[in-house]
Short mmCIF file of C-alpha atoms in Angstrom, two decimals:
data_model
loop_
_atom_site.label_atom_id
_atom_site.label_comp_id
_atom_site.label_asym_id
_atom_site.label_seq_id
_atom_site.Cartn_x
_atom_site.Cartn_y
_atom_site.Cartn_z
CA UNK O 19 0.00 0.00 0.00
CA UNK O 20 1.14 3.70 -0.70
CA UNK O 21 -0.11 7.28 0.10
CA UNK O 22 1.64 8.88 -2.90
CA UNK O 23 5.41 7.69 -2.62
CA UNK O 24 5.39 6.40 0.79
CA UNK O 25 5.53 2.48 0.81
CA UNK O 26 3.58 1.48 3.68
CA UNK O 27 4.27 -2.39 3.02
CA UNK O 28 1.61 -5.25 2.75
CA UNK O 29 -1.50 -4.58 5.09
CA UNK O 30 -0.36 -1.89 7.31
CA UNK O 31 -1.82 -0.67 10.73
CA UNK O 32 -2.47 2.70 11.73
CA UNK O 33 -3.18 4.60 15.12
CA UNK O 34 -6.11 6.67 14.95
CA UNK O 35 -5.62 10.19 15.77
CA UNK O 36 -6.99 11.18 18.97
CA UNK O 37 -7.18 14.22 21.07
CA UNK O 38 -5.92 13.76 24.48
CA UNK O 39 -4.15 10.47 23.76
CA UNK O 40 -2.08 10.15 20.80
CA UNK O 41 0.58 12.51 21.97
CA UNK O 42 4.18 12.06 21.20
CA UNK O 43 4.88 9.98 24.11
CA UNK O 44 1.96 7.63 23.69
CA UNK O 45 3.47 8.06 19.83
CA UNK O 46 6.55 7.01 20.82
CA UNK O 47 5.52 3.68 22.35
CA UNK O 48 3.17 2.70 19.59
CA UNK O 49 5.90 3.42 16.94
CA UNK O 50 8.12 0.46 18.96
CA UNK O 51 5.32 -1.83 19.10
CA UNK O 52 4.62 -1.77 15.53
CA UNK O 53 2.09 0.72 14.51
CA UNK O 54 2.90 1.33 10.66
CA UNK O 55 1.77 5.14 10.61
CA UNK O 56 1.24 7.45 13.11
CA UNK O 57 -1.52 10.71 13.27
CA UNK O 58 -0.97 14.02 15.78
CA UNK O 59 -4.24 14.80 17.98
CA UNK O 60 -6.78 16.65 15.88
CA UNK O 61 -5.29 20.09 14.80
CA UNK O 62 -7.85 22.77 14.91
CA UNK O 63 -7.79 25.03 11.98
CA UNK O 64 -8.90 27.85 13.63
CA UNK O 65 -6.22 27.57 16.54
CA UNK O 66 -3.54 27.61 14.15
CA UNK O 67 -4.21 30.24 11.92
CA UNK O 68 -4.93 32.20 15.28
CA UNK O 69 -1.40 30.86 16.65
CA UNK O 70 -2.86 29.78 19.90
CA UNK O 71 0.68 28.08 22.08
CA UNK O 72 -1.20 24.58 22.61
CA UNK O 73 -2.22 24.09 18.58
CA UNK O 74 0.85 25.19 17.14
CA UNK O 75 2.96 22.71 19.79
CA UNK O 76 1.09 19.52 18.34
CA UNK O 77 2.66 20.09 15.27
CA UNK O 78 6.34 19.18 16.81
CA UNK O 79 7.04 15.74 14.94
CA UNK O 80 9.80 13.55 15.25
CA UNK O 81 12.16 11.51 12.90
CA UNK O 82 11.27 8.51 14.43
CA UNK O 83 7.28 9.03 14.12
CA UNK O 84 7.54 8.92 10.15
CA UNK O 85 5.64 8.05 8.19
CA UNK O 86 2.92 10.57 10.29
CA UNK O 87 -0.05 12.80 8.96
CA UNK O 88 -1.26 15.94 11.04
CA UNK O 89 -5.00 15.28 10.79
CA UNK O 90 -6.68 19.05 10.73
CA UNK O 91 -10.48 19.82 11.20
CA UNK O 92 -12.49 22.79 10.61
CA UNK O 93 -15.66 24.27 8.59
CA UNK O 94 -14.12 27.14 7.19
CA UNK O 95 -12.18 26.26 4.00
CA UNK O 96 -10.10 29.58 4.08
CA UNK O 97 -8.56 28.92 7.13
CA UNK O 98 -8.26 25.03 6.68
CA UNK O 99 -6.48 25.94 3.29
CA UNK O 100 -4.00 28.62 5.66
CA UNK O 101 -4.22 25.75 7.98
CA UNK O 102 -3.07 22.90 5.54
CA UNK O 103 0.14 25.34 4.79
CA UNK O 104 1.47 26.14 7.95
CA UNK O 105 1.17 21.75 8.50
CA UNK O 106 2.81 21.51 5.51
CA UNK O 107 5.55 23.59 6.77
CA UNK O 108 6.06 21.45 9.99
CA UNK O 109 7.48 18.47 7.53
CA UNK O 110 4.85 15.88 7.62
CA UNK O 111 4.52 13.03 5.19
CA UNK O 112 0.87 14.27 4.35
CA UNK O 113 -1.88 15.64 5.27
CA UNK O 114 -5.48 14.22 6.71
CA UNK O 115 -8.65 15.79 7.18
CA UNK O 116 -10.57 14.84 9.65
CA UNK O 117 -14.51 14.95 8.35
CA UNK O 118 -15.24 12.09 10.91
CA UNK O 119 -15.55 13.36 14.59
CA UNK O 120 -18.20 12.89 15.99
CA UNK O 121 -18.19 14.93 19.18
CA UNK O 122 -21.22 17.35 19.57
CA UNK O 123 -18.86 20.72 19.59
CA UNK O 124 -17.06 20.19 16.73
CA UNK O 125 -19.92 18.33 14.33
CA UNK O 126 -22.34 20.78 15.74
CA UNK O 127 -20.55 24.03 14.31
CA UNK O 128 -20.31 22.01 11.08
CA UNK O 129 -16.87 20.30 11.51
CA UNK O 130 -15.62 17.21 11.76
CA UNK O 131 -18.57 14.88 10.70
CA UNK O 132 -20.46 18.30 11.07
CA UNK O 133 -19.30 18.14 6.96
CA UNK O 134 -21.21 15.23 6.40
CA UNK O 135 -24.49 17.52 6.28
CA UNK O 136 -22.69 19.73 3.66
CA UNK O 137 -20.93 16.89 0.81
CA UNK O 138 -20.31 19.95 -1.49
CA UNK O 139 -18.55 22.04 0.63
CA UNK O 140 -16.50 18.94 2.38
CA UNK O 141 -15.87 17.92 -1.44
CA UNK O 142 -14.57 21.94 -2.67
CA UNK O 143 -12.57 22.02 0.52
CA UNK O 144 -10.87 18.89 0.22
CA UNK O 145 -9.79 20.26 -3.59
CA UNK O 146 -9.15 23.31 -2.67
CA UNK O 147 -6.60 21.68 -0.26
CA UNK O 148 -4.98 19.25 -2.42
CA UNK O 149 -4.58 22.33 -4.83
CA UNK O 150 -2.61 24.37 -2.09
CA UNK O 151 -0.38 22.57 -0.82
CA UNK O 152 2.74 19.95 -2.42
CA UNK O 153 2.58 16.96 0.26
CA UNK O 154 -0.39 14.06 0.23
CA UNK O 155 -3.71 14.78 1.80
CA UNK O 156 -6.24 12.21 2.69
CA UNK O 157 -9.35 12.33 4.53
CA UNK O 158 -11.16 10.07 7.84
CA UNK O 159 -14.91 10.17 7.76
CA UNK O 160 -17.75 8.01 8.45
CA UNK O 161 -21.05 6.48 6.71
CA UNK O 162 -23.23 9.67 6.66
CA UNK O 163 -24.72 11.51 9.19
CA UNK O 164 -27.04 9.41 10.16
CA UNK O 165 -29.03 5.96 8.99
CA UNK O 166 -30.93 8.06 6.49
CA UNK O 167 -27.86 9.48 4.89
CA UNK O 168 -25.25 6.81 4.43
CA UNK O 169 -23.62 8.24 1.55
CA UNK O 170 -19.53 7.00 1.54
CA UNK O 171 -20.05 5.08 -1.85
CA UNK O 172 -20.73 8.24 -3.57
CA UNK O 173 -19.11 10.47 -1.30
CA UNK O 174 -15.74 8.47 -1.36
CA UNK O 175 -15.42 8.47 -5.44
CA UNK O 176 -15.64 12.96 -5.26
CA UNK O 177 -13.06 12.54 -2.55
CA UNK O 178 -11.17 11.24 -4.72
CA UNK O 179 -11.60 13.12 -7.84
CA UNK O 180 -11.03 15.63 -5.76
CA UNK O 181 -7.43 14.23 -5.42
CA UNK O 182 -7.10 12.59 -2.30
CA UNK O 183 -4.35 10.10 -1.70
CA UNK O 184 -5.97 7.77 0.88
CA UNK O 185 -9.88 7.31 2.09
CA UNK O 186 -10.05 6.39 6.26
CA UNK O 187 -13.49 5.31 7.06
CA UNK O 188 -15.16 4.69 10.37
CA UNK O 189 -17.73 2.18 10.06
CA UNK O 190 -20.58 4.16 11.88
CA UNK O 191 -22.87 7.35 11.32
CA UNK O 192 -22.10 10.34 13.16
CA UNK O 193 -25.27 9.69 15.21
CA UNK O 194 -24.61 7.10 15.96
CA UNK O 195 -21.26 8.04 17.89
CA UNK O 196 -19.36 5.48 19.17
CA UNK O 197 -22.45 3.03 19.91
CA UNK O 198 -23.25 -0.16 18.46
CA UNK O 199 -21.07 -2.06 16.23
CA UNK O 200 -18.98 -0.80 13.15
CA UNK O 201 -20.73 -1.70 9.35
CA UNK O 202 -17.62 -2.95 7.59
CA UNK O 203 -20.08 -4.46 4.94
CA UNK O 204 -20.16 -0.67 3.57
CA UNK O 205 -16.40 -0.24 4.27
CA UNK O 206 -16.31 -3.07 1.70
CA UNK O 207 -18.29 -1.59 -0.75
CA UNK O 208 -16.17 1.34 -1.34
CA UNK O 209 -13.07 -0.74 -1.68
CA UNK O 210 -14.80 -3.16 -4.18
CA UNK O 211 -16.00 -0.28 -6.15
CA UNK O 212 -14.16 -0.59 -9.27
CA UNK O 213 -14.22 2.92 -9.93
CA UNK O 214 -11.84 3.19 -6.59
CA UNK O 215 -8.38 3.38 -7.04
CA UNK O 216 -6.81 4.92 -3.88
CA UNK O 217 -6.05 2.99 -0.62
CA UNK O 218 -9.05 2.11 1.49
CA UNK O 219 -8.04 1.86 5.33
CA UNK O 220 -11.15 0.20 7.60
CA UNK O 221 -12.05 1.57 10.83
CA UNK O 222 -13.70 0.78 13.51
CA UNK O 223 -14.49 -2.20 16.41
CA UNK O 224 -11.01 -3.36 15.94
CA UNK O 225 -10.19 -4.58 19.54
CA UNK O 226 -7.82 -6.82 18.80
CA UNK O 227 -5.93 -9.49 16.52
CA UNK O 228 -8.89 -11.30 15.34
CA UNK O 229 -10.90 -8.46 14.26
CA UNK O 230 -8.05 -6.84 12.54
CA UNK O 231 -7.72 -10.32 10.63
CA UNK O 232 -11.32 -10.71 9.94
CA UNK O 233 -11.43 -7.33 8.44
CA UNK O 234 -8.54 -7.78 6.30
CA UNK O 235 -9.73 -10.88 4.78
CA UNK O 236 -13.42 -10.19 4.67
CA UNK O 237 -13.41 -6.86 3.61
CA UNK O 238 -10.53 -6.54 1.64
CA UNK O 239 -9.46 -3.20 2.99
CA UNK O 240 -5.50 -1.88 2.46
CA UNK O 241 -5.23 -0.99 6.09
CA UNK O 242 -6.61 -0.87 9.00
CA UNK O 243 -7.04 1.95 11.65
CA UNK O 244 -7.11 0.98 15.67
CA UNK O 245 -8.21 3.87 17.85
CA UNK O 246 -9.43 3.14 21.47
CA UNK O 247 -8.52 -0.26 21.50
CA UNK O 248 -4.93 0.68 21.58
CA UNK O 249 -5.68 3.49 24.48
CA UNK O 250 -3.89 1.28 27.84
CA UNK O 251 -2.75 -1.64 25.03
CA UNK O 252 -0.33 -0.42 22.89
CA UNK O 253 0.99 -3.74 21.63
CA UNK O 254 -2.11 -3.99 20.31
CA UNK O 255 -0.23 -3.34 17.24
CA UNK O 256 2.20 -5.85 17.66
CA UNK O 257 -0.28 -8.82 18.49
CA UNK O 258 -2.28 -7.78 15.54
CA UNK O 259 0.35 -7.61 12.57
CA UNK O 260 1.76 -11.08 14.28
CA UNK O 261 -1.89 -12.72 13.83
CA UNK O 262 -2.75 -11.42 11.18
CA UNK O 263 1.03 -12.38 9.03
CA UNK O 264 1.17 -15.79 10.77
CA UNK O 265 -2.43 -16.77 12.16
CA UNK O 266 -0.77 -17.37 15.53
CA UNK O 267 -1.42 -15.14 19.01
CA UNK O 268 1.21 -13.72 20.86
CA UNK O 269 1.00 -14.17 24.76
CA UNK O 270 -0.40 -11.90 26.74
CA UNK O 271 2.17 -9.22 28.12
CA UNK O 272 3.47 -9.99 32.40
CA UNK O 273 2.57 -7.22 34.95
CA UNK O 274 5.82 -6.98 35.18
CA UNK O 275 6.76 -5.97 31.41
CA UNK O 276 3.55 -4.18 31.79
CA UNK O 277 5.13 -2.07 34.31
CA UNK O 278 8.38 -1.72 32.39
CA UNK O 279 6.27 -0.14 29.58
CA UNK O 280 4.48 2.35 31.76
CA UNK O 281 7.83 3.79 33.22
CA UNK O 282 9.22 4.14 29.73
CA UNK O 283 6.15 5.94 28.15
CA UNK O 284 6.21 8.12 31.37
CA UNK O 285 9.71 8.81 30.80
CA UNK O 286 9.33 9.93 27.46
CA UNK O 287 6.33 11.94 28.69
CA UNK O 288 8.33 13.77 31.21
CA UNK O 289 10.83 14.34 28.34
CA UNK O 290 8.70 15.53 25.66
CA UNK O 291 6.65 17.79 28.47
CA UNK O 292 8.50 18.52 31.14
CA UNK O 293 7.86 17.43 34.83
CA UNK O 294 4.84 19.19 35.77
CA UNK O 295 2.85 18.84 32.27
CA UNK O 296 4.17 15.25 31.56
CA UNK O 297 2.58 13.78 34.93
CA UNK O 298 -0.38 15.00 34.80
CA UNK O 299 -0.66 13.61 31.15
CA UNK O 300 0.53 10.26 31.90
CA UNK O 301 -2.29 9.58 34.19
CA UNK O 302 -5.31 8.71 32.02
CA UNK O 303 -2.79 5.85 30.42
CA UNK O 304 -1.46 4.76 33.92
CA UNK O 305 -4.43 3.33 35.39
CA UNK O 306 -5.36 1.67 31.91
CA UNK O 307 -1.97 -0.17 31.05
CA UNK O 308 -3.69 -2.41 34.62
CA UNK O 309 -7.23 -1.95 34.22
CA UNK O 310 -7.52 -5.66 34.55
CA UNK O 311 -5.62 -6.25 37.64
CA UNK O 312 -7.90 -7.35 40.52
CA UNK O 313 -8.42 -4.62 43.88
CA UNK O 314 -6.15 -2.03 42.06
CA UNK O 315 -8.39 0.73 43.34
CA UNK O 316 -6.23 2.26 45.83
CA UNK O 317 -2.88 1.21 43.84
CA UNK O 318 -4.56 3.13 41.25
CA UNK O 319 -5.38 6.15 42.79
CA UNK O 320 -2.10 6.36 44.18
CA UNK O 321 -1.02 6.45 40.26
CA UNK O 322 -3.45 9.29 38.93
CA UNK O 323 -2.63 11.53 42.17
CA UNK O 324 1.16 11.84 42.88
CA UNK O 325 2.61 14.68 41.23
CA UNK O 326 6.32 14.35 41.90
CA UNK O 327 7.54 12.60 38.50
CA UNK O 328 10.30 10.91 40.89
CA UNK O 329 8.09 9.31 42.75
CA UNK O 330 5.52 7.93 39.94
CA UNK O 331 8.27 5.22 39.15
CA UNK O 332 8.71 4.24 43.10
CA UNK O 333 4.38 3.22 42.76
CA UNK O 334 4.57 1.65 39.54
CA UNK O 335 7.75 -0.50 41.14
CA UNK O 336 4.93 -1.51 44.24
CA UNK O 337 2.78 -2.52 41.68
CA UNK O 338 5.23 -5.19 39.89
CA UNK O 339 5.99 -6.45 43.54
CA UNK O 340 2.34 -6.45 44.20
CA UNK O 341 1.25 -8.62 41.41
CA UNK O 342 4.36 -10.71 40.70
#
């Protein structure tokens, strides 16, 4: 699979941008366990053209991130075309517009899957995009905006005569949010279109090495996209390629290596963040890298409450010896 010259190899896996998690620490440790391409958090149009401290820093990318896309959202195509050029500038492989979140506040105001109510203007956008600037752009989105308007066959061939390098779909409606399950049968229909010629990456319920396989064989999709499955389980990405190259499952990961991972990706967040910033980060993924340990309550709000980063290594040592 390729987006425009990059060579992503056969059946490639990709971590779903997402705000709040898929910082350059959590990055970091996805990029070691396998995860093939790498997105920023959503990139608000309006925040950089405006220069706001906190959008312009999620455009810091790394060497060893690459291939990554800064995914960018907005309903304003002026400022997601200035948008799309500053990104540009900040050297990533390409570009992604995000036309699939779901979240009231953005889709509301008309972004995100907001565009899915307005296919024209999502479709003059997108070319007025690929038109400005040199690097790739592709586009995430979703069915429709709701069971009435499931329109990704159509909507998928103007994206790409509008020149898009890559297609992302979630398998749901923005109604329906993240409930119920993912319709990959539709997924499949774009990719099986004949008149489809760009890369087709499947999103949606993948929670693990059997539904990543299931979806590459059933569907037929180039890649696949894992979001909140990979949110406490980063070697989701690891278990997954190995299953779905070999038809084998890797065993689960020890407490103990478990533990090993947490103080690494809190290192790096520390790094990347600085003390103060980079412990308060690292607590939503603390807790979840041992959501499934038995009577962690206490051990766990110990983890999500200490603020000296010195010390955050000392608990996540008690919690090796703990569970051993």
């Amino acid at each position: 699979m390729k987006i425009g010259n990059i060579d992503l190899g056969v059946r490639p896996l990709f971590l779903a941008p997402m705000e709040n998690v898929t910082d350059a620490s959590f990055r970091f440790i996805c990029k070691e366990f396998g995860a093939d391409v790498l997105f920023t958090e959503f990139v608000s149009s309006d925040g950089l053209t405006r220069e706001a401290q906190k959008t312009v820093l999620k455009l810091q990318l790394y060497d060893y991130e690459r291939p990554i896309g800064i995914q960018l959202y907005g309903h304003l195509p002026e400022a997601m075309i200035e948008a799309a050029k500053i990104a540009e500038a900040a050297g990533p492989d390409f570009i992604d517009l995000n036309f699939g979140c779901p979240v009231p506040k953005i889709a509301k105001r008309g972004a995100g899957a907001g565009m899915l109510q307005t296919p024209d203007l999502m479709i003059e956008m997108t070319r007025s995009i690929v038109q400005a600037v040199t690097c790739p752009v592709t586009v995430k989105t979703r069915l429709g905006w709701d069971e009435q308007s499931k329109i990704i066959v159509e909507l998928a061939e103007r994206l790409q005569d509008a020149g898009i390098a890559a297609l992302t779909i979630h398998g749901r409606t923005r109604a329906q949010l993240y409930k119920g399950a993912a319709d990959w049968t539709l997924i499949g229909a774009v990719k099986n279109n004949p008149r489809m010629h760009i890369p087709i990456i499947g999103n949606g319920d993948i929670t693990g090495p059997e539904s990543a396989k299931i979806a590459f064989d059933n569907y037929g999709v180039d890649g696949i996209m894992i979001g909140r499955a990979s949110f406490g389980r980063p070697w989701i990405f690891r278990d997954s390629k190995h299953y779905v190259h070999t038809g084998t499952l890797l065993p689960e990961l020890s407490v103990a290596e478990k533990v090993a991972l947490a103080k690494k990706h809190f290192a790096k967040s520390v790094e990347v963040k600085g003390p103060r910033v980079g412990v308060l980060e690292m607590r939503r993924h603390l807790s979840c890298y041992f959501k499934s340990l038995p009577h962690f309550k206490e051990m766990r709000q110990a983890l999500v409450t200490e603020n000296d980063p010195l010390r955050v290594p000392e608990l996540l040592d008690r919690v090796a010896e703990r569970y051993y």
